[in-house]
Coordinates of C-alpha atoms in Angstrom, one line a residue:
Chain A
M1 CA 6.6 -22.7 36.3
A2 CA 3.5 -25.0 36.7
E3 CA 4.1 -28.6 37.1
L4 CA 3.4 -30.9 34.4
E5 CA 1.4 -33.6 35.6
E6 CA 3.1 -36.7 36.5
S7 CA 2.8 -39.5 34.5
P8 CA 2.2 -43.1 36.2
A9 CA 5.7 -44.1 35.9
A10 CA 6.9 -41.1 37.3
Q11 CA 4.3 -41.8 40.4
L12 CA 5.8 -45.1 40.7
L13 CA 9.3 -43.8 41.1
K14 CA 8.2 -41.5 44.1
A15 CA 5.4 -44.3 45.5
D16 CA 6.2 -47.0 48.1
V17 CA 6.7 -49.9 45.5
K18 CA 4.1 -52.8 46.3
V19 CA 4.2 -56.1 44.4
V20 CA 2.3 -58.9 43.4
N21 CA 4.8 -61.9 42.2
V22 CA 3.9 -63.9 39.9
G23 CA 6.2 -66.8 39.4
L24 CA 9.5 -67.5 41.3
E25 CA 8.7 -67.7 44.7
G26 CA 12.2 -66.8 46.0
F27 CA 11.7 -63.5 45.0
V28 CA 9.2 -62.8 47.9
K29 CA 11.6 -63.4 50.8
D30 CA 14.1 -60.7 49.0
L31 CA 11.6 -58.1 48.9
E32 CA 10.5 -58.8 52.1
D33 CA 14.2 -58.4 53.6
C34 CA 14.2 -54.8 51.9
G35 CA 10.7 -54.0 53.7
I36 CA 8.8 -54.1 50.3
G37 CA 5.2 -55.0 50.7
V38 CA 4.8 -58.4 48.6
V39 CA 1.9 -60.6 47.5
H40 CA 2.7 -63.9 46.0
L41 CA 0.2 -65.4 43.6
D42 CA -0.4 -69.1 44.0
W43 CA -0.2 -69.3 39.8
V44 CA -0.8 -72.1 38.0
P45 CA -0.7 -72.2 34.0
P46 CA -3.9 -71.2 33.1
A47 CA -6.4 -72.1 30.3
G48 CA -5.7 -75.8 31.2
G49 CA -1.8 -75.0 30.5
D50 CA -2.5 -74.0 26.5
P51 CA -0.7 -71.1 26.0
E52 CA -2.3 -70.1 22.7
M53 CA -5.8 -70.0 24.6
A54 CA -4.3 -68.4 27.9
A55 CA -3.2 -65.8 25.3
L56 CA -6.6 -65.5 23.9
L57 CA -8.3 -65.3 27.2
A58 CA -5.8 -62.6 28.7
K59 CA -6.5 -60.1 25.4
L60 CA -10.1 -60.6 26.0
G61 CA -9.7 -59.3 29.8
V62 CA -10.5 -62.7 31.7
Chain B
M1 CA 25.2 -100.0 26.0
S2 CA 21.5 -100.1 26.3
T3 CA 19.6 -97.0 27.1
F4 CA 15.8 -96.7 29.0
I5 CA 14.0 -93.8 28.6
L6 CA 11.4 -93.3 31.1
N7 CA 8.5 -90.8 31.0
E8 CA 6.2 -89.9 33.6
I9 CA 3.3 -87.2 33.8
R10 CA 1.7 -85.5 37.0
K11 CA -1.6 -84.2 35.4
G12 CA -2.0 -80.3 36.9
F13 CA 0.8 -80.3 38.8
Y14 CA 2.8 -77.1 38.9
L15 CA 6.3 -76.2 40.4
D16 CA 8.4 -72.9 39.6
S17 CA 11.0 -73.3 37.0
V18 CA 13.8 -72.9 39.7
A19 CA 12.4 -75.4 41.8
L20 CA 12.4 -78.0 39.0
M21 CA 15.5 -77.0 37.5
R22 CA 17.3 -78.0 41.2
L23 CA 15.4 -81.2 41.3
S24 CA 16.2 -81.8 37.9
R25 CA 19.7 -81.7 38.5
Q26 CA 19.5 -83.9 41.9
I27 CA 17.7 -86.8 39.7
A28 CA 20.3 -86.4 36.7
A29 CA 23.2 -86.9 39.3
S30 CA 21.4 -90.1 40.6
P31 CA 23.1 -93.5 40.0
G32 CA 22.8 -94.7 36.4
I33 CA 20.9 -91.6 34.9
A34 CA 22.3 -90.3 31.9
E35 CA 20.0 -87.2 31.4
A36 CA 17.0 -86.1 33.4
A37 CA 14.7 -83.4 33.2
L38 CA 11.4 -82.3 35.4
M39 CA 9.6 -79.7 33.5
M40 CA 6.2 -78.0 32.9
G41 CA 4.8 -79.5 29.6
T42 CA 4.8 -76.3 27.9
P43 CA 5.7 -76.1 24.0
S44 CA 9.2 -74.8 24.5
N45 CA 10.0 -77.3 27.3
V46 CA 8.7 -80.2 25.2
A47 CA 10.8 -79.1 22.3
I48 CA 14.0 -79.0 25.1
M49 CA 13.1 -82.6 26.1
R50 CA 12.7 -83.7 22.8
N51 CA 15.7 -82.4 21.4
A52 CA 17.7 -83.8 24.9
G53 CA 16.3 -87.4 23.7
I54 CA 14.9 -87.9 26.7
L55 CA 11.1 -88.4 25.3
K56 CA 10.0 -91.9 24.2
D57 CA 9.6 -91.7 20.7
G58 CA 10.1 -87.8 20.6
K59 CA 6.6 -86.8 22.1
T60 CA 4.7 -86.7 25.2
D61 CA 0.8 -86.2 26.0
A62 CA 1.6 -83.3 28.4
Q63 CA -0.1 -80.1 28.5
G64 CA 1.4 -76.7 29.7
N65 CA 0.0 -77.3 33.3
D66 CA 1.3 -80.9 33.6
L67 CA 4.6 -82.0 35.1
V68 CA 6.7 -84.0 33.0
I69 CA 9.5 -86.0 34.3
A70 CA 11.8 -87.3 31.7
M71 CA 15.0 -89.4 31.8
R72 CA 17.2 -91.3 29.8
A73 CA 19.2 -94.2 32.2
D74 CA 21.4 -97.0 31.6
S75 CA 18.6 -99.6 32.8
E76 CA 14.9 -99.7 33.8
A77 CA 15.8 -100.3 37.4
A78 CA 18.2 -97.2 37.9
A79 CA 15.1 -95.2 36.4
R80 CA 12.6 -96.5 38.5
A81 CA 14.6 -95.7 41.3
A82 CA 15.5 -92.1 40.1
L83 CA 11.3 -91.9 39.7
T84 CA 10.7 -92.8 43.1
E85 CA 13.3 -90.4 44.8
A86 CA 12.1 -87.8 42.6
E87 CA 8.2 -88.5 43.2
K88 CA 9.4 -88.4 47.2
E89 CA 10.8 -85.0 46.2
L90 CA 7.6 -83.9 44.5
D91 CA 5.4 -85.5 47.7
K92 CA 6.9 -83.3 50.0
P93 CA 4.5 -80.8 51.5
K94 CA 5.3 -77.3 50.3
T95 CA 6.9 -74.9 52.6
Q96 CA 6.1 -71.1 52.4
A97 CA 8.6 -68.6 52.2
D98 CA 9.2 -67.4 55.4
G99 CA 6.7 -64.4 56.4
A100 CA 5.3 -64.6 53.2
S101 CA 1.4 -63.7 53.6
A102 CA -0.8 -66.5 54.7
W103 CA -3.3 -65.5 51.6
R104 CA -2.2 -66.3 48.2
P105 CA -4.5 -65.3 45.7
R106 CA -4.8 -67.5 42.5
S107 CA -5.0 -64.5 39.8
I108 CA -3.7 -61.0 39.4
A109 CA -7.3 -59.5 39.4
A110 CA -7.8 -61.4 42.9
A111 CA -4.6 -59.4 44.2
V112 CA -5.1 -56.1 42.7
A113 CA -9.3 -56.7 44.6
G114 CA -7.6 -57.8 47.9
V115 CA -4.3 -56.0 48.7
D116 CA -4.6 -52.1 48.9
G117 CA -2.0 -50.1 46.9
L118 CA -0.3 -53.0 44.6
N119 CA 1.0 -51.1 42.0
L120 CA 3.8 -53.5 40.1
A121 CA 3.8 -57.3 39.0
L122 CA 7.0 -59.0 39.0
I123 CA 6.5 -61.9 36.6
S124 CA 8.7 -65.0 36.1
V125 CA 6.4 -67.4 34.8
P126 CA 7.3 -69.8 31.8
G127 CA 7.8 -67.7 28.8
D128 CA 4.8 -69.3 27.1
F129 CA 2.6 -67.9 29.6
A130 CA 4.3 -64.5 30.6
A131 CA 2.8 -62.4 27.6
A132 CA -0.8 -63.3 29.1
E133 CA 0.1 -62.5 33.0
A134 CA 1.7 -59.3 31.7
R135 CA -1.4 -58.2 29.7
K136 CA -3.4 -59.1 33.1
A137 CA -1.3 -56.8 35.1
L138 CA -1.1 -54.0 32.8
S139 CA -5.0 -54.1 32.1
R140 CA -5.3 -53.5 35.9
G141 CA -3.0 -50.3 36.2
L142 CA -0.1 -52.1 37.1
H143 CA 3.7 -51.4 36.2
V144 CA 5.3 -55.0 34.8
M145 CA 8.9 -55.8 35.3
M146 CA 9.0 -59.0 33.2
F147 CA 12.0 -61.5 34.6
S148 CA 10.4 -64.5 32.0
D149 CA 12.0 -65.0 28.5
N150 CA 11.4 -66.5 25.6
V151 CA 8.4 -64.2 24.8
S152 CA 8.1 -63.4 21.1
I153 CA 9.4 -59.9 20.1
E154 CA 5.5 -59.5 18.7
D155 CA 4.0 -59.8 22.2
E156 CA 6.8 -57.2 23.3
R157 CA 5.9 -54.5 21.3
S158 CA 2.1 -55.0 21.5
L159 CA 2.8 -54.9 25.7
K160 CA 5.2 -52.0 25.4
E161 CA 2.5 -50.3 23.3
Q162 CA -0.4 -51.6 25.9
A163 CA 1.8 -50.2 28.7
R164 CA 2.6 -46.9 26.9
E165 CA -0.9 -46.0 26.4
S166 CA -1.4 -46.0 29.8
G167 CA 1.6 -44.4 30.9
L168 CA 2.5 -48.0 32.4
L169 CA 6.6 -49.0 32.7
M170 CA 7.1 -52.5 31.0
M171 CA 10.1 -53.4 31.9
G172 CA 11.3 -56.8 30.4
P173 CA 11.0 -59.4 28.8
D174 CA 14.0 -60.8 30.1
C175 CA 14.7 -58.3 32.2
G176 CA 17.1 -59.7 34.4
T177 CA 17.4 -56.8 37.2
A178 CA 15.5 -53.4 38.0
V179 CA 15.6 -51.7 41.5
I180 CA 12.5 -49.1 42.4
G181 CA 12.8 -47.1 45.2
G182 CA 14.7 -49.4 46.8
A183 CA 12.6 -52.5 46.0
P184 CA 15.0 -55.3 44.6
L185 CA 13.5 -57.0 41.4
A186 CA 14.9 -60.1 40.6
F187 CA 18.6 -60.5 40.3
A188 CA 19.5 -57.2 42.0
N189 CA 21.6 -55.6 44.6
R190 CA 21.1 -54.0 47.8
L191 CA 22.4 -50.3 47.1
K192 CA 22.8 -47.1 49.0
R193 CA 20.1 -45.1 47.8
G194 CA 21.4 -41.4 46.0
G195 CA 20.8 -39.4 42.9
V196 CA 22.0 -41.8 39.8
G197 CA 19.3 -42.8 38.0
I198 CA 19.9 -46.0 35.6
I199 CA 18.2 -47.0 32.5
G200 CA 19.4 -50.3 31.5
A201 CA 18.8 -53.0 28.8
S202 CA 21.8 -54.9 29.7
G203 CA 20.8 -57.1 33.1
T204 CA 24.9 -57.3 34.8
G205 CA 25.8 -53.9 33.1
T206 CA 23.3 -52.4 35.1
Q207 CA 24.5 -54.6 38.2
E208 CA 28.2 -53.7 37.9
V209 CA 27.3 -49.7 37.4
S210 CA 25.3 -49.4 40.4
C211 CA 27.4 -51.8 42.5
L212 CA 30.5 -49.6 41.6
I213 CA 28.6 -46.3 42.3
S214 CA 27.2 -47.7 45.5
E215 CA 30.2 -49.4 46.6
A216 CA 32.2 -46.0 45.9
G217 CA 30.2 -44.1 48.2
E218 CA 27.3 -42.5 46.3
G219 CA 24.0 -43.8 45.7
I220 CA 21.3 -45.5 43.1
S221 CA 17.7 -43.7 43.1
H222 CA 16.3 -46.2 40.5
A223 CA 17.6 -48.7 38.2
I224 CA 14.8 -48.9 35.4
G225 CA 15.3 -52.1 33.5
V226 CA 13.9 -52.0 29.8
G227 CA 14.9 -55.7 28.3
G228 CA 17.8 -56.8 26.1
R229 CA 15.5 -55.7 22.8
D230 CA 14.1 -52.5 23.9
L231 CA 16.4 -50.5 21.7
K232 CA 16.1 -52.9 18.5
K233 CA 14.3 -51.4 15.8
D234 CA 11.2 -53.8 16.5
I235 CA 10.6 -52.4 19.9
G236 CA 12.0 -48.6 19.0
G237 CA 13.2 -47.7 22.8
I238 CA 9.4 -47.5 23.9
T239 CA 10.5 -48.1 27.8
T240 CA 13.7 -46.4 27.4
L241 CA 11.8 -43.1 26.6
M242 CA 9.6 -43.6 29.0
A243 CA 11.9 -44.3 31.9
I244 CA 13.8 -40.9 30.5
D245 CA 10.4 -39.0 31.0
A246 CA 9.9 -40.7 34.3
L247 CA 13.7 -39.8 35.6
D248 CA 13.3 -36.1 34.2
Q249 CA 10.1 -35.8 36.4
D250 CA 11.9 -37.5 39.4
S251 CA 13.6 -35.1 42.0
A252 CA 15.3 -38.0 43.7
T253 CA 17.4 -38.4 40.4
E254 CA 20.3 -35.8 39.5
R255 CA 22.2 -37.5 36.5
V256 CA 21.4 -40.7 34.7
V257 CA 23.6 -43.4 33.3
L258 CA 21.7 -45.3 30.1
I259 CA 23.5 -48.8 29.3
S260 CA 22.8 -51.2 26.6
K261 CA 24.4 -53.2 23.6
P262 CA 24.7 -50.8 20.4
P263 CA 21.2 -49.7 19.5
H264 CA 19.7 -50.0 16.1
P265 CA 21.0 -46.7 14.7
D266 CA 17.3 -45.3 14.1
V267 CA 16.5 -46.3 17.6
A268 CA 19.9 -44.4 18.8
K269 CA 18.9 -41.3 16.9
V270 CA 15.3 -41.1 18.5
V271 CA 16.8 -41.7 22.2
I272 CA 19.5 -39.4 22.0
D273 CA 17.4 -36.9 20.4
R274 CA 15.4 -36.8 23.8
I275 CA 18.0 -37.2 25.9
S276 CA 19.2 -33.7 24.5
K277 CA 15.8 -32.5 25.5
S278 CA 16.6 -33.6 29.3
P279 CA 17.6 -31.3 32.0
K280 CA 19.7 -33.8 33.5
P281 CA 23.1 -34.8 32.9
Y282 CA 23.5 -38.3 31.2
T283 CA 26.3 -41.0 30.7
V284 CA 25.8 -42.9 27.6
C285 CA 27.3 -46.4 27.6
F286 CA 26.5 -48.6 24.1
I287 CA 29.0 -51.0 25.5
G288 CA 30.5 -52.3 22.3
A289 CA 30.4 -49.0 20.1
D290 CA 33.5 -46.7 19.8
S291 CA 31.2 -43.7 20.5
A292 CA 28.1 -42.1 19.7
D293 CA 27.3 -38.9 18.6
L294 CA 25.8 -37.0 21.8
P295 CA 24.4 -33.8 22.6
S296 CA 26.2 -31.2 25.3
N297 CA 24.2 -32.9 28.1
A298 CA 25.6 -36.3 27.8
T299 CA 28.8 -38.1 27.9
F300 CA 30.2 -41.3 26.3
A301 CA 31.6 -44.5 28.3
P302 CA 33.3 -47.1 26.6
T303 CA 33.2 -49.6 29.6
L304 CA 30.9 -49.9 32.8
K305 CA 33.6 -49.0 35.0
A306 CA 34.2 -45.6 32.8
A307 CA 30.5 -45.1 32.9
S308 CA 30.3 -45.6 36.5
E309 CA 33.4 -43.0 37.1
A310 CA 31.5 -40.8 34.8
A311 CA 28.5 -40.7 36.9
L312 CA 30.4 -40.2 40.3
G313 CA 32.4 -37.4 38.5
R314 CA 35.9 -38.9 39.8
A315 CA 37.7 -41.8 39.6
I316 CA 37.0 -44.7 41.7
V317 CA 39.9 -45.4 43.9
N318 CA 40.6 -49.1 44.5
D319 CA 41.8 -49.6 48.0
G320 CA 45.3 -49.4 46.8
F321 CA 44.7 -52.3 43.9
D322 CA 47.2 -51.2 41.1
V323 CA 47.4 -53.6 38.1
K324 CA 51.0 -53.0 37.7
V325 CA 52.0 -54.1 41.3
E326 CA 49.5 -56.9 41.0
A327 CA 50.8 -58.4 38.0
K328 CA 54.2 -57.7 38.9
Q329 CA 53.9 -60.6 41.9
L330 CA 52.6 -63.4 39.6
A331 CA 55.5 -65.6 38.2
P332 CA 54.4 -66.0 34.1
R333 CA 53.0 -69.5 33.2
K334 CA 55.6 -71.2 31.0
G335 CA 54.6 -71.0 27.6
A336 CA 51.3 -69.9 27.9
S337 CA 50.1 -66.7 26.6
R338 CA 46.3 -67.0 26.4
I339 CA 43.1 -65.6 28.5
E340 CA 40.2 -67.5 28.2
G341 CA 37.2 -65.5 29.9
L342 CA 34.3 -67.5 31.5
Y343 CA 31.2 -65.2 32.2
C344 CA 28.1 -65.2 33.7
G345 CA 27.1 -62.0 33.0
G346 CA 26.4 -61.2 29.3
T347 CA 27.3 -57.5 29.6
L348 CA 30.4 -58.0 32.0
C349 CA 31.6 -60.5 28.7
A350 CA 30.9 -57.7 26.6
E351 CA 33.0 -55.2 28.6
A352 CA 36.1 -57.9 28.3
Q353 CA 35.8 -58.2 24.7
V354 CA 35.8 -54.3 25.0
I355 CA 39.0 -54.1 27.0
L356 CA 40.9 -57.1 25.5
K357 CA 40.3 -55.8 22.3
A358 CA 41.7 -52.6 23.3
G359 CA 44.5 -53.9 24.5
G360 CA 45.6 -55.2 21.4
R361 CA 44.5 -59.2 21.6
Q362 CA 42.7 -60.9 19.1
V363 CA 39.1 -62.3 20.8
A364 CA 36.2 -64.1 19.7
S365 CA 33.0 -64.8 21.5
N366 CA 29.5 -66.4 21.5
A367 CA 28.3 -63.2 22.5
A368 CA 30.3 -60.9 19.8
I369 CA 30.3 -57.0 20.4
P370 CA 31.1 -55.4 17.1
G371 CA 34.1 -56.2 15.4
V372 CA 34.7 -59.1 17.1
P373 CA 34.1 -62.5 15.5
D374 CA 31.5 -64.9 16.4
F375 CA 32.7 -68.7 17.3
E376 CA 31.0 -69.6 14.2
H377 CA 32.6 -67.2 11.7
A378 CA 36.1 -68.5 10.3
D379 CA 38.0 -65.6 11.7
A380 CA 37.6 -66.8 15.1
K381 CA 39.8 -69.6 14.7
G382 CA 43.0 -69.3 17.2
R383 CA 41.7 -66.4 18.9
E384 CA 41.3 -66.2 22.6
R385 CA 37.9 -66.8 23.8
I386 CA 35.8 -64.7 25.9
I387 CA 32.4 -67.0 26.6
D388 CA 29.1 -65.9 28.1
L389 CA 28.0 -68.8 29.8
G390 CA 24.4 -67.4 30.3
A391 CA 23.8 -67.5 26.8
D392 CA 20.7 -69.4 25.5
E393 CA 23.0 -72.1 23.9
Y394 CA 24.2 -72.8 27.1
T395 CA 21.2 -72.4 29.3
K396 CA 18.1 -73.7 27.6
G397 CA 16.3 -76.1 30.2
K398 CA 19.1 -75.3 32.4
P399 CA 19.5 -72.9 35.3
H400 CA 21.3 -69.5 34.9
P401 CA 25.0 -69.6 36.0
M402 CA 24.3 -66.7 38.3
I403 CA 21.7 -69.2 39.9
D404 CA 23.8 -72.2 39.8
P405 CA 27.7 -71.7 39.1
S406 CA 28.1 -75.4 38.2
V407 CA 27.1 -74.8 34.6
R408 CA 30.5 -73.1 34.4
D409 CA 32.4 -75.7 36.3
D410 CA 33.5 -78.0 33.2
A411 CA 34.5 -75.0 31.1
I412 CA 36.7 -73.8 34.0
R413 CA 38.7 -77.2 34.7
A414 CA 39.3 -77.7 31.2
A415 CA 40.6 -74.1 30.9
L416 CA 42.7 -74.6 33.8
K417 CA 44.4 -77.9 32.2
D418 CA 45.1 -76.3 28.8
P419 CA 48.8 -75.5 28.3
P420 CA 48.4 -72.3 26.3
I421 CA 46.1 -70.6 28.6
A422 CA 47.9 -68.0 31.3
V423 CA 45.1 -66.5 32.7
V424 CA 41.3 -67.8 33.0
L425 CA 39.2 -64.6 33.6
V426 CA 35.6 -64.9 35.6
D427 CA 32.9 -63.0 37.1
L428 CA 31.0 -63.5 40.2
V429 CA 27.6 -62.0 40.3
I430 CA 26.3 -61.7 44.0
G431 CA 23.1 -59.9 45.4
Y432 CA 19.0 -61.1 45.4
G433 CA 18.7 -64.1 43.3
A434 CA 22.1 -65.0 42.7
H435 CA 23.7 -68.1 44.5
A436 CA 24.1 -68.2 48.1
D437 CA 28.0 -68.2 47.7
P438 CA 29.5 -68.2 44.4
A439 CA 33.1 -68.1 45.9
G440 CA 32.7 -71.1 47.9
H441 CA 32.0 -72.8 45.0
L442 CA 34.5 -71.6 42.8
V443 CA 37.1 -72.3 45.5
E444 CA 35.9 -75.9 45.4
T445 CA 36.0 -76.5 41.9
V446 CA 39.4 -75.4 41.7
A447 CA 40.9 -76.8 44.6
D448 CA 42.5 -79.8 43.0
R449 CA 44.4 -77.4 40.0
G450 CA 47.9 -78.0 40.2
P451 CA 50.9 -75.5 41.0
D452 CA 51.4 -74.5 37.3
A453 CA 47.8 -74.1 36.4
P454 CA 46.9 -70.5 34.7
H455 CA 46.4 -68.0 37.0
I456 CA 42.7 -67.0 37.8
V457 CA 41.4 -63.4 37.7
A458 CA 38.2 -62.6 39.0
S459 CA 36.1 -59.8 40.3
V460 CA 32.9 -60.2 42.5
C461 CA 29.5 -57.5 40.9
G462 CA 27.9 -56.9 44.4
T463 CA 28.3 -54.8 47.3
E464 CA 29.0 -54.8 51.2
Q465 CA 25.1 -54.9 52.0
D466 CA 24.3 -58.0 49.6
P467 CA 23.4 -61.2 51.6
Q468 CA 26.4 -62.8 50.2
V469 CA 29.0 -59.7 51.3
R470 CA 31.1 -58.6 48.5
S471 CA 34.1 -58.3 50.6
E472 CA 33.5 -61.8 52.3
Q473 CA 33.6 -63.2 49.0
A474 CA 36.9 -61.7 47.8
R475 CA 38.4 -62.9 51.0
R476 CA 37.6 -66.2 50.3
L477 CA 38.7 -66.2 46.6
R478 CA 42.0 -64.6 47.8
A479 CA 42.4 -67.3 50.3
A480 CA 42.6 -69.9 47.5
G481 CA 45.0 -68.1 45.5
I482 CA 42.6 -66.5 42.8
H483 CA 43.2 -62.7 42.0
V484 CA 40.3 -60.5 42.8
A485 CA 40.6 -57.2 41.1
P486 CA 37.9 -54.3 42.4
S487 CA 36.0 -54.5 39.0
N488 CA 35.5 -56.7 36.2
A489 CA 37.3 -54.0 34.0
D490 CA 40.1 -53.8 36.5
A491 CA 40.0 -58.1 36.1
C492 CA 40.2 -57.5 32.4
E493 CA 43.4 -55.2 32.9
L494 CA 45.0 -57.3 35.3
A495 CA 44.6 -60.3 32.8
L496 CA 46.2 -58.4 30.2
A497 CA 49.4 -57.1 32.5
I498 CA 49.9 -60.9 33.2
V499 CA 49.9 -61.9 29.8
N500 CA 51.9 -58.9 28.6
R501 CA 54.8 -59.9 31.0
T502 CA 54.9 -63.7 29.6

């Protein structure tokens, strides 16, 4: 039987997970302890800290 | 008594919420300080500080990227001293997590451009900004695990629809745990790898089931978190259905456990219909529901322990733990006959209600399952209380008790002095993200209880491989006279056995 094309979600379950961590820094060490690749974002509230503007910019793909 | 309110704003200064909560507690414990908070000036945080009465005239000019230091003190001198302490802490040079990559991109776009093979964004920024970051991640082809809460259901729906269009998993918001291919995401345990897949709309439910299975010698392929609202009507089970599809295609997954609070009936029907088309056997645990109309490849489990045993295909052997034997060794507390449950884990609190209700007890809860009255309800009066201390009303602007168990201390001390209470029932949740030593903290909290205090019955949700080491936590509890059961369900049964003797 021909294999169905795997969805991106199914591919994730097979792949090596590699994480961008956006927020709490403590999660980085946990992932590294388990040998998981992780890059921590130097995140600050975007759009001058205005949530509505941040949401709008994200929708516009900025 | 006079009070002095002091507010200070640091423009464009960001620290993550866990770091700020730790510092808030430290400052609040300073001499002469009645209440203190250090928070980013997002609209929801400003509302919390206003309600706490620590904003001058109830307002602030701070924006979401400004840090607010706010406190109510007995005197101006006390407030100034505490402010100096806070500023000293804030000005300490930032230390980088051990071994963390030196390069820190400033945006998700820069991360994707700079690192090959990124496939998942773990998002735990304040809720006001979480949806925007998730949208950026999904737009760049990343799956998302969103730990952040306080995200609107409209944003959740639209993010999940966006994810579905691209075939990406949108786990959350308010997704406490997930384990994908051995990667612990947020609150998660170190589990043996194996053939059981988990789809969980309930964080500590997923942790308890995955740990019981792992500790019984089997293993977990993946635990996909979907967020507590995924099976509500507004969301329609979007991520749950995608998780079923993904696990169907996953050769490492032999069978699946689905854990959730009872879903909306329309959503339950869609999900159960989809399960009926899966080639894999399912265990369905809609915690708080009595039953579900399931297809032939699925079985219903009323508790987390029952779900674990169904997935294992056998009963869990508990190293000789026998409820009746244990209970017999415990002298009844004179004149006391009540159980009080003080929980960190929401699903563990729900499981306790299921078991105590089935055991004939009259319980009430702030996180009530179907058939149990909420504390606000008139019927709640006189009932035994099973409290979820991780619920919003206890954690708004405060750390979750899994991170900082001291949130529970006052409630435990009060229960230990309450004459009608025979048993205080508690959970300890260990693993990544959790407190480094919840057992040590509990032992210290209850150290000065008298010889006739209520029995304390505990369970430790976690594994031997977790940083805190499950058996070591249990050993410390036992050494302090706390009765430790091998699962939350067993702890509830032991509590029942004790009160039924009295």
